[in-house]
Each structure stands twice: as structure tokens, then as C-alpha cells.
Coordinates of C-alpha atoms in Angstrom, one line a residue:
M249 CA -107.6 -65.3 26.9
N250 CA -104.7 -66.5 29.0
S251 CA -101.5 -64.8 28.2
I252 CA -97.9 -65.0 29.6
N253 CA -94.5 -63.5 30.1
R254 CA -90.4 -64.1 30.5
R255 CA -86.2 -64.3 29.6
S256 CA -82.1 -63.7 27.7
I257 CA -78.5 -64.7 25.7
L258 CA -74.9 -64.4 25.0
L259 CA -71.8 -62.1 25.3
A260 CA -69.2 -61.5 27.8
G261 CA -68.4 -58.7 30.3
L262 CA -68.7 -55.8 28.0
G263 CA -66.9 -52.9 29.6
A264 CA -68.5 -51.0 26.7
A265 CA -69.7 -48.5 29.1
G266 CA -70.8 -45.4 27.3
A267 CA -74.3 -45.9 26.3
G268 CA -77.3 -45.1 28.3
A269 CA -78.7 -42.3 26.2
L270 CA -80.6 -43.1 23.0
A271 CA -78.6 -40.6 21.0
A272 CA -75.3 -42.0 22.0
C273 CA -76.4 -45.6 21.4
N274 CA -77.8 -44.7 17.9
S275 CA -74.6 -43.1 16.9
A276 CA -72.5 -45.9 18.3
S277 CA -72.4 -48.9 16.1
G278 CA -69.9 -50.8 18.1
S279 CA -68.0 -52.0 15.0
G280 CA -70.1 -50.0 12.6
G281 CA -67.2 -47.9 11.5
T282 CA -65.4 -50.7 9.8
P283 CA -64.5 -49.9 6.2
G284 CA -66.3 -51.9 3.7
L285 CA -69.3 -52.9 5.9
V286 CA -72.7 -51.4 6.3
S287 CA -73.0 -49.6 9.6
P288 CA -75.8 -50.7 11.9
S289 CA -77.0 -47.1 12.0
G290 CA -76.1 -46.2 8.4
S291 CA -78.1 -44.8 5.5
A292 CA -78.7 -48.3 4.0
V293 CA -80.4 -49.4 7.2
A294 CA -82.6 -46.2 7.4
R295 CA -83.5 -46.6 3.7
V296 CA -84.9 -50.2 4.2
E297 CA -86.7 -49.1 7.4
K298 CA -88.5 -46.4 5.5
K299 CA -89.8 -49.0 3.0
R300 CA -91.4 -51.2 5.7
P301 CA -95.2 -50.9 5.6
S302 CA -96.5 -49.0 8.6
A303 CA -99.7 -47.2 9.5
G304 CA -97.7 -45.1 12.0
K305 CA -99.4 -46.4 15.1
V306 CA -96.9 -46.4 18.0
M307 CA -97.1 -48.7 21.0
K308 CA -95.0 -47.5 24.0
R309 CA -93.8 -49.9 26.6
S310 CA -91.5 -49.5 29.6
L311 CA -89.4 -52.5 30.6
T312 CA -87.5 -52.3 33.9
A313 CA -84.9 -55.1 34.5
T314 CA -84.6 -55.7 38.2
P315 CA -83.7 -58.3 40.8
V316 CA -86.7 -60.3 42.0
R317 CA -87.7 -63.1 44.3
L318 CA -89.8 -65.2 42.1
D319 CA -92.5 -67.7 43.1
L320 CA -92.3 -70.7 40.7
G321 CA -95.2 -72.5 42.5
G322 CA -95.3 -75.5 44.8
G323 CA -93.3 -73.6 47.4
V324 CA -90.3 -73.1 45.1
M325 CA -88.8 -69.6 45.3
A326 CA -86.0 -68.3 43.1
R327 CA -83.9 -65.2 43.2
T328 CA -83.4 -64.0 39.7
W329 CA -83.7 -61.0 37.4
A330 CA -86.8 -60.2 35.5
F331 CA -88.7 -57.5 33.6
D332 CA -91.0 -55.6 36.0
G333 CA -90.9 -58.2 38.6
Q334 CA -92.4 -61.2 36.8
A335 CA -91.1 -64.0 34.6
P336 CA -92.0 -64.6 32.0
G337 CA -92.4 -60.9 31.5
K338 CA -95.6 -59.3 30.4
E339 CA -96.5 -60.1 26.8
I340 CA -96.1 -57.3 24.2
R341 CA -98.8 -57.7 21.5
L342 CA -99.2 -55.4 18.5
T343 CA -100.4 -55.5 14.9
A344 CA -98.1 -55.9 11.9
G345 CA -97.0 -52.4 10.8
D346 CA -97.1 -50.9 14.3
I347 CA -94.1 -49.1 15.7
L348 CA -92.8 -50.4 19.0
A349 CA -91.1 -47.9 21.3
A350 CA -89.8 -49.9 24.2
E351 CA -87.7 -48.2 26.9
L352 CA -85.3 -50.5 28.7
N353 CA -84.5 -49.3 32.2
N354 CA -81.5 -51.2 33.6
Q355 CA -81.9 -51.5 37.4
L356 CA -79.7 -54.7 37.7
P357 CA -77.3 -54.9 40.6
G358 CA -73.7 -53.8 40.6
R359 CA -72.3 -52.7 37.3
T360 CA -74.3 -55.3 35.2
T361 CA -74.9 -54.2 31.7
T362 CA -77.8 -55.6 29.6
S363 CA -79.7 -55.2 26.3
I364 CA -82.9 -56.5 24.6
H365 CA -82.8 -58.6 21.4
W366 CA -86.1 -59.0 19.6
H367 CA -85.7 -62.6 18.7
G368 CA -86.9 -63.6 15.2
L369 CA -87.9 -60.1 14.0
A370 CA -86.5 -58.7 10.8
L371 CA -86.0 -55.2 12.2
R372 CA -83.6 -52.3 11.6
N373 CA -80.1 -53.3 12.6
D374 CA -79.3 -50.7 15.2
M375 CA -82.3 -51.9 17.2
D376 CA -81.3 -55.6 17.3
G377 CA -79.9 -55.3 20.8
V378 CA -76.5 -57.1 20.3
P379 CA -73.6 -55.3 22.1
P380 CA -71.1 -54.5 20.9
A381 CA -71.9 -55.3 17.3
T382 CA -75.0 -53.1 17.0
Q383 CA -75.1 -50.9 20.2
H384 CA -73.2 -50.3 23.4
A385 CA -74.6 -52.4 26.3
V386 CA -77.0 -50.5 28.5
R387 CA -75.2 -49.6 31.7
A388 CA -76.7 -50.1 35.2
G389 CA -78.9 -47.1 36.1
S390 CA -79.3 -46.1 32.4
T391 CA -82.1 -46.4 29.9
F392 CA -82.2 -47.1 26.2
T393 CA -85.3 -46.9 23.8
Y394 CA -85.7 -49.4 21.1
R395 CA -87.9 -48.1 18.3
F396 CA -88.7 -50.0 15.2
I397 CA -91.5 -51.1 12.8
A398 CA -92.7 -54.7 13.4
D399 CA -94.0 -55.6 10.0
A400 CA -93.9 -59.4 10.0
P401 CA -96.8 -61.2 11.8
G402 CA -95.8 -64.1 14.0
T403 CA -94.9 -65.5 17.4
Y404 CA -91.6 -64.0 18.7
F405 CA -90.0 -63.2 22.1
F406 CA -87.4 -60.9 23.5
H407 CA -84.4 -61.4 25.9
P408 CA -81.0 -59.8 26.6
H409 CA -78.0 -60.5 24.5
V410 CA -75.3 -60.1 27.1
G411 CA -73.4 -63.0 28.7
V412 CA -75.6 -65.9 29.8
Q413 CA -78.5 -63.6 30.9
L414 CA -80.7 -65.8 28.7
D415 CA -80.7 -68.3 31.5
R416 CA -82.2 -65.8 34.0
G417 CA -85.8 -64.5 34.1
L418 CA -85.4 -61.7 31.6
H419 CA -87.7 -62.6 28.7
A420 CA -91.2 -62.2 27.5
P421 CA -93.4 -63.1 24.5
L422 CA -93.8 -60.7 21.6
I423 CA -96.8 -61.4 19.4
V424 CA -97.3 -59.6 16.1
E425 CA -100.9 -60.1 14.9
D426 CA -101.9 -60.3 11.3
P427 CA -104.5 -57.7 10.4
K428 CA -105.7 -60.2 7.7
E429 CA -105.5 -63.3 9.9
P430 CA -106.3 -66.3 7.7
L431 CA -106.7 -68.8 10.5
S432 CA -110.0 -69.4 12.2
Y433 CA -110.0 -70.1 15.9
D434 CA -111.8 -69.1 19.1
D435 CA -109.0 -68.2 21.5
E436 CA -105.2 -68.1 22.0
W437 CA -102.9 -69.4 24.7
V438 CA -99.2 -68.4 24.7
V439 CA -97.1 -71.1 26.1
V440 CA -93.5 -70.3 27.3
L441 CA -91.2 -73.2 28.0
D442 CA -88.1 -72.8 30.2
D443 CA -85.3 -74.7 32.0
W444 CA -84.6 -73.1 35.4
L445 CA -81.7 -73.1 37.8
D446 CA -81.2 -69.4 38.6
G447 CA -81.5 -68.7 42.3
V448 CA -82.1 -72.4 43.1
T449 CA -78.9 -74.3 42.6
G450 CA -76.7 -71.3 41.6
T451 CA -76.5 -68.7 38.8
P452 CA -76.0 -69.1 35.1
D453 CA -72.6 -67.4 35.5
E454 CA -71.5 -70.1 38.0
A455 CA -72.8 -72.8 35.7
F456 CA -70.8 -71.4 32.8
A457 CA -67.7 -71.0 34.9
E458 CA -67.9 -74.7 35.6
L459 CA -68.7 -75.8 32.1
K460 CA -65.9 -73.9 30.5
Q461 CA -63.4 -75.9 32.5
G462 CA -64.3 -78.7 30.1
M463 CA -64.3 -82.4 30.7
G464 CA -60.5 -82.8 30.8
G465 CA -59.6 -86.4 30.4
M466 CA -63.1 -87.7 31.1
D467 CA -64.9 -89.8 28.5
H468 CA -67.8 -87.5 28.0
G469 CA -68.9 -89.3 24.9
G470 CA -69.3 -92.6 26.7
M471 CA -70.9 -91.1 29.7
S472 CA -73.5 -89.1 27.8
G473 CA -74.4 -91.7 25.3
M474 CA -73.2 -89.9 22.2
G475 CA -73.9 -91.5 18.9
G476 CA -77.6 -92.0 19.4
S477 CA -77.5 -95.6 20.5
S478 CA -80.5 -95.2 22.8
P479 CA -83.0 -97.9 22.3
S480 CA -85.9 -95.3 22.3
S481 CA -86.3 -91.8 21.0
E482 CA -85.6 -90.6 24.6
S483 CA -83.5 -92.6 26.9
P484 CA -85.2 -93.0 30.3
G485 CA -81.8 -93.6 31.7
G486 CA -80.5 -90.0 31.6
H487 CA -79.1 -88.4 34.7
D488 CA -81.8 -87.8 37.3
M489 CA -81.9 -84.1 37.6
G490 CA -84.4 -84.1 40.5
G491 CA -86.8 -82.3 38.3
M492 CA -89.8 -83.5 40.3
D493 CA -88.2 -82.6 43.7
T494 CA -89.0 -79.4 45.5
S495 CA -85.5 -79.3 47.1
P496 CA -83.2 -80.5 44.3
S497 CA -79.9 -78.8 45.1
P498 CA -77.1 -81.2 44.3
S499 CA -74.3 -81.7 46.9
P500 CA -71.4 -79.3 46.4
S501 CA -69.2 -82.5 46.5
D502 CA -70.8 -83.9 43.4
S503 CA -67.7 -84.5 41.3
A504 CA -66.1 -86.6 38.6
D505 CA -62.4 -87.2 38.6
G506 CA -62.1 -84.4 41.2
M507 CA -63.9 -81.9 39.1
S508 CA -67.0 -80.1 40.4
M509 CA -70.2 -81.5 38.9
K510 CA -72.7 -79.1 40.5
F511 CA -74.0 -77.9 37.1
M512 CA -72.7 -80.2 34.4
L513 CA -75.2 -82.8 33.3
M514 CA -74.1 -86.3 32.5
G515 CA -76.0 -89.1 30.8
A516 CA -78.6 -87.0 28.9
D517 CA -79.2 -89.0 25.7
S518 CA -81.8 -88.7 22.9
R519 CA -82.0 -90.4 19.6
L520 CA -84.2 -87.5 18.3
L521 CA -81.3 -85.2 19.0
G522 CA -78.6 -87.6 17.7
G523 CA -77.1 -88.5 21.1
D524 CA -76.0 -86.0 23.8
A525 CA -79.1 -83.9 24.7
G526 CA -77.6 -81.2 26.9
D527 CA -74.9 -79.9 29.1
V528 CA -76.6 -78.4 32.2
K529 CA -78.5 -79.8 35.2
Y530 CA -81.7 -78.0 35.7
P531 CA -83.7 -78.6 38.9
Y532 CA -86.9 -77.4 37.3
H533 CA -88.6 -77.2 33.9
L534 CA -91.4 -74.6 33.6
V535 CA -94.4 -73.7 31.6
N536 CA -95.4 -70.1 31.9
G537 CA -93.1 -69.8 35.0
R538 CA -94.7 -72.6 36.9
V539 CA -93.4 -76.0 38.1
P540 CA -95.5 -79.1 37.3
Q541 CA -96.6 -79.5 40.9
D542 CA -98.4 -76.2 40.7
P543 CA -99.1 -75.7 37.0
D544 CA -100.4 -72.9 34.9
V545 CA -104.0 -73.6 33.9
Y546 CA -105.8 -72.6 30.7
T547 CA -109.6 -72.7 31.2
G548 CA -111.7 -73.2 28.0
K549 CA -114.8 -74.9 26.7
P550 CA -115.2 -78.2 24.9
G551 CA -115.4 -77.9 21.2
K552 CA -113.6 -74.6 21.0
R553 CA -110.6 -74.2 18.7
V554 CA -107.6 -72.7 20.4
R555 CA -104.3 -71.4 18.9
L556 CA -101.3 -72.3 21.0
R557 CA -98.2 -70.1 20.5
I558 CA -95.4 -72.2 21.9
I559 CA -92.0 -70.6 22.6
N560 CA -88.9 -72.4 23.8
A561 CA -87.2 -69.8 26.0
G562 CA -84.8 -72.3 27.5
S563 CA -81.0 -72.2 27.4
D564 CA -79.9 -75.8 27.1
T565 CA -83.1 -77.9 26.6
A566 CA -85.1 -79.1 23.7
Y567 CA -88.7 -80.0 24.6
R568 CA -91.0 -82.7 23.2
V569 CA -94.4 -81.2 23.6
A570 CA -97.8 -83.0 23.5
L571 CA -101.3 -82.4 24.8
G572 CA -102.8 -85.5 26.4
G573 CA -105.8 -86.8 24.5
H574 CA -105.4 -84.4 21.5
K575 CA -103.9 -84.1 18.1
L576 CA -102.0 -80.9 17.2
T577 CA -102.3 -79.2 13.8
I578 CA -99.0 -77.2 13.1
T579 CA -99.7 -74.0 11.3
H580 CA -96.5 -71.9 11.8
T581 CA -93.0 -72.1 12.8
D582 CA -90.8 -69.2 13.8
G583 CA -93.7 -66.9 12.8
Y584 CA -94.1 -68.1 9.2
P585 CA -96.9 -70.3 7.9
V586 CA -96.3 -73.9 6.9
E587 CA -98.5 -76.4 5.1
H588 CA -100.7 -77.7 7.9
R589 CA -99.6 -81.0 9.4
R590 CA -101.3 -83.0 12.2
T591 CA -99.0 -84.6 14.8
D592 CA -99.0 -86.1 18.2
A593 CA -96.0 -84.2 19.5
L594 CA -93.5 -81.4 18.6
L595 CA -89.7 -81.3 19.0
I596 CA -88.8 -77.7 19.7
G597 CA -85.3 -76.5 20.2
M598 CA -84.1 -73.4 22.1
G599 CA -85.2 -70.3 20.3
E600 CA -87.8 -72.0 18.1
R601 CA -91.5 -71.2 18.2
Y602 CA -94.5 -73.2 16.9
D603 CA -98.1 -72.3 16.4
V604 CA -100.6 -75.1 16.6
L605 CA -104.4 -75.4 16.5
V606 CA -106.3 -77.8 18.7
T607 CA -110.0 -78.5 19.2
L608 CA -110.6 -79.0 22.9
K609 CA -112.3 -82.1 24.4
D610 CA -114.2 -82.2 27.6
G611 CA -112.2 -82.7 30.8
V612 CA -108.7 -81.9 32.2
F613 CA -105.7 -82.5 30.0
P614 CA -101.9 -82.2 30.6
L615 CA -99.8 -80.1 28.2
V616 CA -96.5 -81.8 28.8
A617 CA -93.1 -80.5 27.7
L618 CA -90.7 -83.4 28.1
A619 CA -87.1 -82.2 28.6
E620 CA -85.7 -84.3 25.7
G621 CA -83.2 -86.8 27.0
K622 CA -83.1 -85.3 30.5
K623 CA -85.6 -87.5 32.4
A624 CA -87.7 -84.5 33.5
N625 CA -90.6 -82.5 32.3
A626 CA -92.6 -79.3 32.5
M627 CA -96.4 -79.3 32.6
A628 CA -99.5 -77.1 32.3
L629 CA -103.1 -77.9 32.2
I630 CA -106.1 -77.3 30.0
R631 CA -109.4 -77.5 31.8
T632 CA -112.7 -77.6 30.0
G633 CA -114.7 -79.7 32.4
S634 CA -114.6 -81.7 35.6
G635 CA -111.7 -84.0 36.4
S636 CA -108.8 -84.4 38.7
K637 CA -105.3 -82.9 38.2
P638 CA -102.9 -85.3 36.5
S639 CA -99.7 -86.3 38.3
P640 CA -96.8 -83.9 37.7
T641 CA -94.9 -86.8 36.2
V642 CA -97.7 -87.8 33.8
R643 CA -96.5 -89.0 30.4
P644 CA -99.3 -88.8 27.7
K645 CA -99.1 -91.5 25.1
E646 CA -98.9 -88.8 22.5
L647 CA -95.3 -88.1 23.5
D648 CA -94.4 -91.5 22.0
G649 CA -96.6 -91.1 19.0
L650 CA -95.8 -89.2 15.8
I651 CA -93.2 -86.6 16.7
T652 CA -92.7 -83.7 14.2
S653 CA -89.7 -81.3 13.9
A654 CA -89.0 -78.7 11.2
A655 CA -87.4 -81.2 9.0
Q656 CA -90.8 -82.7 8.2
L657 CA -92.5 -79.4 7.4
R658 CA -92.9 -77.5 4.1
A659 CA -93.3 -73.7 3.7
A660 CA -96.7 -72.5 2.7
D661 CA -97.0 -71.4 -0.9
D662 CA -97.2 -67.7 -0.2
V663 CA -93.9 -67.5 1.8
R664 CA -91.9 -70.1 -0.1
L665 CA -88.8 -68.5 -1.7
S666 CA -88.5 -68.6 -5.4
S667 CA -86.1 -71.1 -6.9
K668 CA -82.9 -69.3 -7.6
K669 CA -79.1 -70.1 -7.7
A670 CA -77.3 -68.8 -4.7
D671 CA -75.0 -65.8 -5.3
R672 CA -73.0 -66.4 -2.2
V673 CA -72.4 -69.6 -0.3
H674 CA -70.9 -69.8 3.2
R675 CA -69.8 -73.0 4.9
I676 CA -70.7 -72.8 8.6
E677 CA -68.8 -75.6 10.2
L678 CA -69.8 -76.1 13.8
T679 CA -66.8 -77.2 15.8
G680 CA -65.6 -77.9 19.3
G681 CA -66.8 -80.2 22.1
M682 CA -67.2 -80.8 25.8
G683 CA -63.6 -81.8 26.3
K684 CA -62.3 -78.3 26.2
Y685 CA -65.7 -76.6 26.0
N686 CA -64.4 -74.8 22.9
W687 CA -67.6 -74.4 20.9
A688 CA -66.9 -72.3 17.8
I689 CA -67.8 -71.7 14.1
N690 CA -65.2 -72.7 11.5
G691 CA -62.8 -73.5 14.3
A692 CA -62.6 -69.9 15.6
R693 CA -64.1 -68.6 18.8
F694 CA -66.1 -65.4 18.2
D695 CA -64.1 -62.4 19.4
M696 CA -66.5 -60.2 21.3
D697 CA -63.9 -57.4 21.6
N698 CA -63.6 -57.4 17.8
P699 CA -66.9 -58.7 16.4
D700 CA -66.3 -57.8 12.8
A701 CA -62.8 -59.2 12.6
S702 CA -63.7 -62.0 10.2
P703 CA -67.3 -61.5 9.0
L704 CA -69.3 -63.7 6.7
R705 CA -69.8 -61.1 4.0
V706 CA -72.9 -60.7 1.9
E707 CA -74.2 -58.1 -0.5
E708 CA -77.7 -56.6 -0.5
G709 CA -79.9 -58.3 -3.2
Q710 CA -78.0 -61.6 -3.1
R711 CA -79.5 -65.0 -2.6
V712 CA -77.3 -66.4 0.2
R713 CA -76.9 -70.1 1.1
L714 CA -75.5 -71.2 4.5
D715 CA -74.3 -74.8 4.8
F716 CA -74.4 -75.7 8.4
V717 CA -72.0 -78.7 8.8
N718 CA -72.0 -80.1 12.3
T719 CA -68.7 -81.8 13.0
T720 CA -69.4 -82.1 16.8
D721 CA -71.0 -84.8 18.9
M722 CA -73.9 -82.6 20.0
W723 CA -76.9 -80.9 18.4
H724 CA -77.0 -77.1 17.9
P725 CA -80.1 -74.8 17.3
M726 CA -78.6 -72.2 14.9
H727 CA -80.2 -68.8 14.9
L728 CA -79.7 -66.0 12.4
H729 CA -80.7 -62.4 13.4
G730 CA -82.5 -60.0 11.1
H731 CA -83.7 -62.6 8.5
T732 CA -85.8 -65.6 8.0
Y733 CA -84.2 -68.4 6.0
Q734 CA -85.7 -71.3 4.2
I735 CA -84.5 -74.9 5.0
G736 CA -83.6 -76.5 1.6
S737 CA -85.7 -75.8 -1.5
T738 CA -89.2 -76.3 0.0
G739 CA -88.7 -76.5 3.7
P740 CA -90.2 -74.1 6.3
R741 CA -89.1 -70.5 6.7
K742 CA -87.3 -70.1 10.0
D743 CA -84.8 -68.1 11.9
T744 CA -83.7 -71.0 14.2
T745 CA -83.1 -74.6 13.2
I746 CA -81.8 -77.8 14.8
V747 CA -78.6 -79.1 13.3
L748 CA -78.0 -82.7 14.4
P749 CA -74.5 -84.1 15.2
K750 CA -72.5 -85.1 12.1
K751 CA -75.2 -83.8 9.8
K752 CA -75.5 -81.0 7.2
V753 CA -78.4 -78.5 6.9
S754 CA -78.5 -76.0 4.1
V755 CA -80.6 -72.9 4.3
V756 CA -81.1 -70.0 2.0
F757 CA -82.3 -66.4 2.4
D758 CA -82.5 -63.1 0.4
A759 CA -80.1 -60.4 1.7
D760 CA -82.7 -57.7 2.0
N761 CA -82.0 -56.3 5.5
P762 CA -78.6 -54.4 5.5
G763 CA -76.5 -54.3 8.6
Q764 CA -74.4 -56.6 10.8
W765 CA -76.2 -59.6 12.1
L766 CA -75.2 -62.3 14.6
L767 CA -75.4 -66.0 13.6
H768 CA -75.1 -68.3 16.6
C769 CA -76.0 -71.4 18.5
H770 CA -79.0 -70.7 20.7
N771 CA -77.7 -72.9 23.4
A772 CA -76.8 -70.0 25.7
Y773 CA -73.6 -71.7 26.9
H774 CA -72.4 -72.7 23.5
G775 CA -72.9 -69.2 22.2
E776 CA -71.1 -67.6 25.1
A777 CA -68.3 -70.1 24.7
G778 CA -67.8 -68.8 21.1
M779 CA -70.2 -70.6 18.7
M780 CA -71.1 -67.3 16.9
A781 CA -70.2 -65.4 13.7
L782 CA -71.2 -62.1 12.1
V783 CA -73.1 -62.0 8.9
A784 CA -72.2 -58.5 7.6
Y785 CA -73.4 -56.6 4.5
Q786 CA -70.7 -55.1 2.3
S787 CA -71.1 -51.4 1.7

């Protein structure tokens, strides 16, 4: 079985020093002392954790965050940060009901703080890894142990939740196996997709510093093709990012109207995404940490049925994924089963995960992740027989066939929520734009110094509906921590969903996991700019 590894997201320079020791972090709830809200380490959280089914088996892991010089293949080297010297990091795999005890050792340079967020897991609130809402950030030279029951089978991953660390090398897959697995297959391949600039053209912090200057008086809408007027589902006329070039660094003099354009992407357009596809120029797009010129290779046998667990760990890129010469059967999204659906290609936003089954043919086949709207791609190979390696720029016809996103899927019967009137409804208006780079929720930038200042309140036991209303000219993958919601009345169960520009998406969930949970855009740069809110349980 071929497995993988890798990466991070969100928050700003947390002076929140204190917390290296586990005891201190457990007692520190950041904003947990706010009257009227359930504390992340309070009795309600402990009560629910005790109810989670567990056999008591403990899996211990040590995760050391360090600087590393990373080989991306094809002679491309990048200086970045990673867990234990590799990116993606080493996969964690356990069985539903196991207890994970993962010690984070922060050996990042200077006074860099960090954390680990366990993306997609409904776990205890004080282990969610979101400074300062649920813990103090882990200081350089300190350790913190995350300990929780992982009771929901599925495909997940983990990454930091500090600044734009998501766009470095600090992340890795987390696979929770089902002890009563209903699917029949012969092997698995975990596939991690990523957009990469760190240590090649600059750092994510430098990219964010440029982006947050905004577009000023520039007509970003016209330049990036907003409005979805592209004649095809992905415009071939997007900005050439040099994704196939092994020395892609843009000139420092790249500019528009006198403004630096080293990192800001112009002209990325996708009808699938409703127009503007992304903000950031990435020199490379990776599958399992490798460039297309020197791809990761899965070796199998013809006729074998393989489960692909596909994770988009990118920060600013949706990927259209297809396997040349094959159909994909979608079985899960974001860890939860769906009614099986055959497709040619998947559209997968940042933070989303899809499980698919494929019966392998004889030969060499490209697994291509097209950077949607960005005129670049990532690629890996499946080899089951003889044949030459495809070109790094190969475009299988399946990429232009039937393309499926979550909007076309239905939840499997056994995970579909019962029909019930919502007890609490929150309108989540997505606001802002490239002009001032003022991405926000309901017009307010999330205040990281006071995270529970204006929470979206819910009560335990309620059915909650969130109405995502996108008033902006760009798509946003909206991620809710600690819960899995359902799209509409029969749609899939997910924790991250694409909300297209000028569209509304309603999701529902049962408030069954007390605490204070972040809701945010999983575009790392939009989230850090302020497109976040806190969903908080009333005490």
C-alpha cells in the first residue's frame, strides 16, 4: 500500500505565550471564561467525550515541527517547515474508537508559535487546536499533547491553525478506519493535493503581506474574469503561473499600477467556480509532495479495485481531478458515505476530501489534478503494466467529461439527518473583496484578540441551520469545526463546502458537541484576512 504525508491555516501573531505545558493548555481556554458560553475545557465538553464509544486503545505519536529543505522532485528544492522532516507528513492511521495521543514539539525558528488542528474530526473542543479560542498557541521550544477519541471513520488531515502556516509544509493525512468497513476493495492510495510557493518564490507571510494591500483602484473584476463568462468550464487563458517550469520565480519588478505583483494572481477564471478562481501565484502544484516532472507513482495490478482517499491540502486552489482512462465511483466526501455516483472528474475545494473506488486497467495512467482556472496542474501516476510516462502537462479527456462536486451528491441513508425544523438559524453573509482585501463574515473581520466578542450562539440539542450567502465575486470553501453538517435536506454530510459567488447554500447540523468552534473560509488568505466567526454553545 502506498501512503503519504503533509501541511496548515489561519490566525495572526499570537503573543499568547504561556502555553507549552499540557496542564497549562488544558486549563487555558483562551476565551473560555466568557460568561454564558461553554468553556472549551468545561464539564459539558468532558461529559460528551465520555459518551464517545472507545475500546480504550491508545495510539501515541510524536510530531516535531521543524525547518526543512524539501526535495519536490525534478531538481526543485524548497525551504519550508514540516513535521519530522517530510511533507506531506507521515500519515496517522487508527481505528474508530481509538484514542490518539499526539505530542507536538515546536522546533520552529525564532519565536514562531504553532498548533495542530484535526481537520474534520468531531472531537473534544479543547483539543481542536485553534489559538486563542481553544488553547494558547504552542511556543517555540515547547510541547503540547493532543489527546482525544477519534470515533468517526473517514478521511481527514491535520495542520496548524496559526497565521498562514497552512501554506507551508506542516500537514499530514489522518485516516480513521471503520472496524465494520462496508466497502470491498483490494488496496488504498492516499492522495494529497497541494499548491506550493514556500521557499521557492517567497513565503506565505510575504504573499499575505502583498495580498492585504488590496487591489486599490485596479479593475480586478475585469482582469480576473469575474462573472463566469469563460467559454469553457476552465478558461485556458488564465495567468501563466509557470507551473511546468523548474525555475519559475517571477521578476520582483512584476507590477500593476506600481503595485508589487510577485504573488498576486491575475486572470484566473473558472466557470465551475463562478468566475475568479484564486488570488495567489503558485509555481508548483503537487501530488504527495511531488512535481509533475517527477511524480509519485502507485504500483498495482490490472483488475484490482483501489480506494483513493483524496485530500485537498492547498491554500488557494480548487482541483479538478481525473484518472486517465478510468471512471471514478464516489463513495464518501469529508469522511461520510454518499449514494455511490460514477463520474469522470471531481471538483475538490481546499479542505475537502473525497473517497473514490476505481478498478485498474493495464498500463500507465496519469492521475491529474488540474488547478482549476489557473492553467497549471499536478500529476501522479498509476502503473499496472508496461508503458511510457505521460507528459507532465497531459490532459486526460476525463477532465472535460462529467465533473461532479458535492452539489450533485446525496447522503447515504444511514447518515442522512432526520427531517426536522431548525431551532436556530444564522445568516452567514460572506463579504469583502480584492479591492481592499477585506474578507469577512457579516461585514465584520474576525477579532483574533477577542474571538468570542460576537459569537454565533447555539444551544446543545438544537437543530441549527446556517445560511451561507455569498455576496462577493469569489468562491469560498466554508469549513465548520467540530461538526458535520448536511447540505440541504438530502445532500451530503460535510464539514467543508464550496459556496459560489452570488449564491446561497443552506446547511444543517445537530448541536451535539459543546464548546467554541471556528467557522471560516478554508482559503488560508481569506481566513487570515478575517473571514471567520465563532459558533459558540450557550452554557
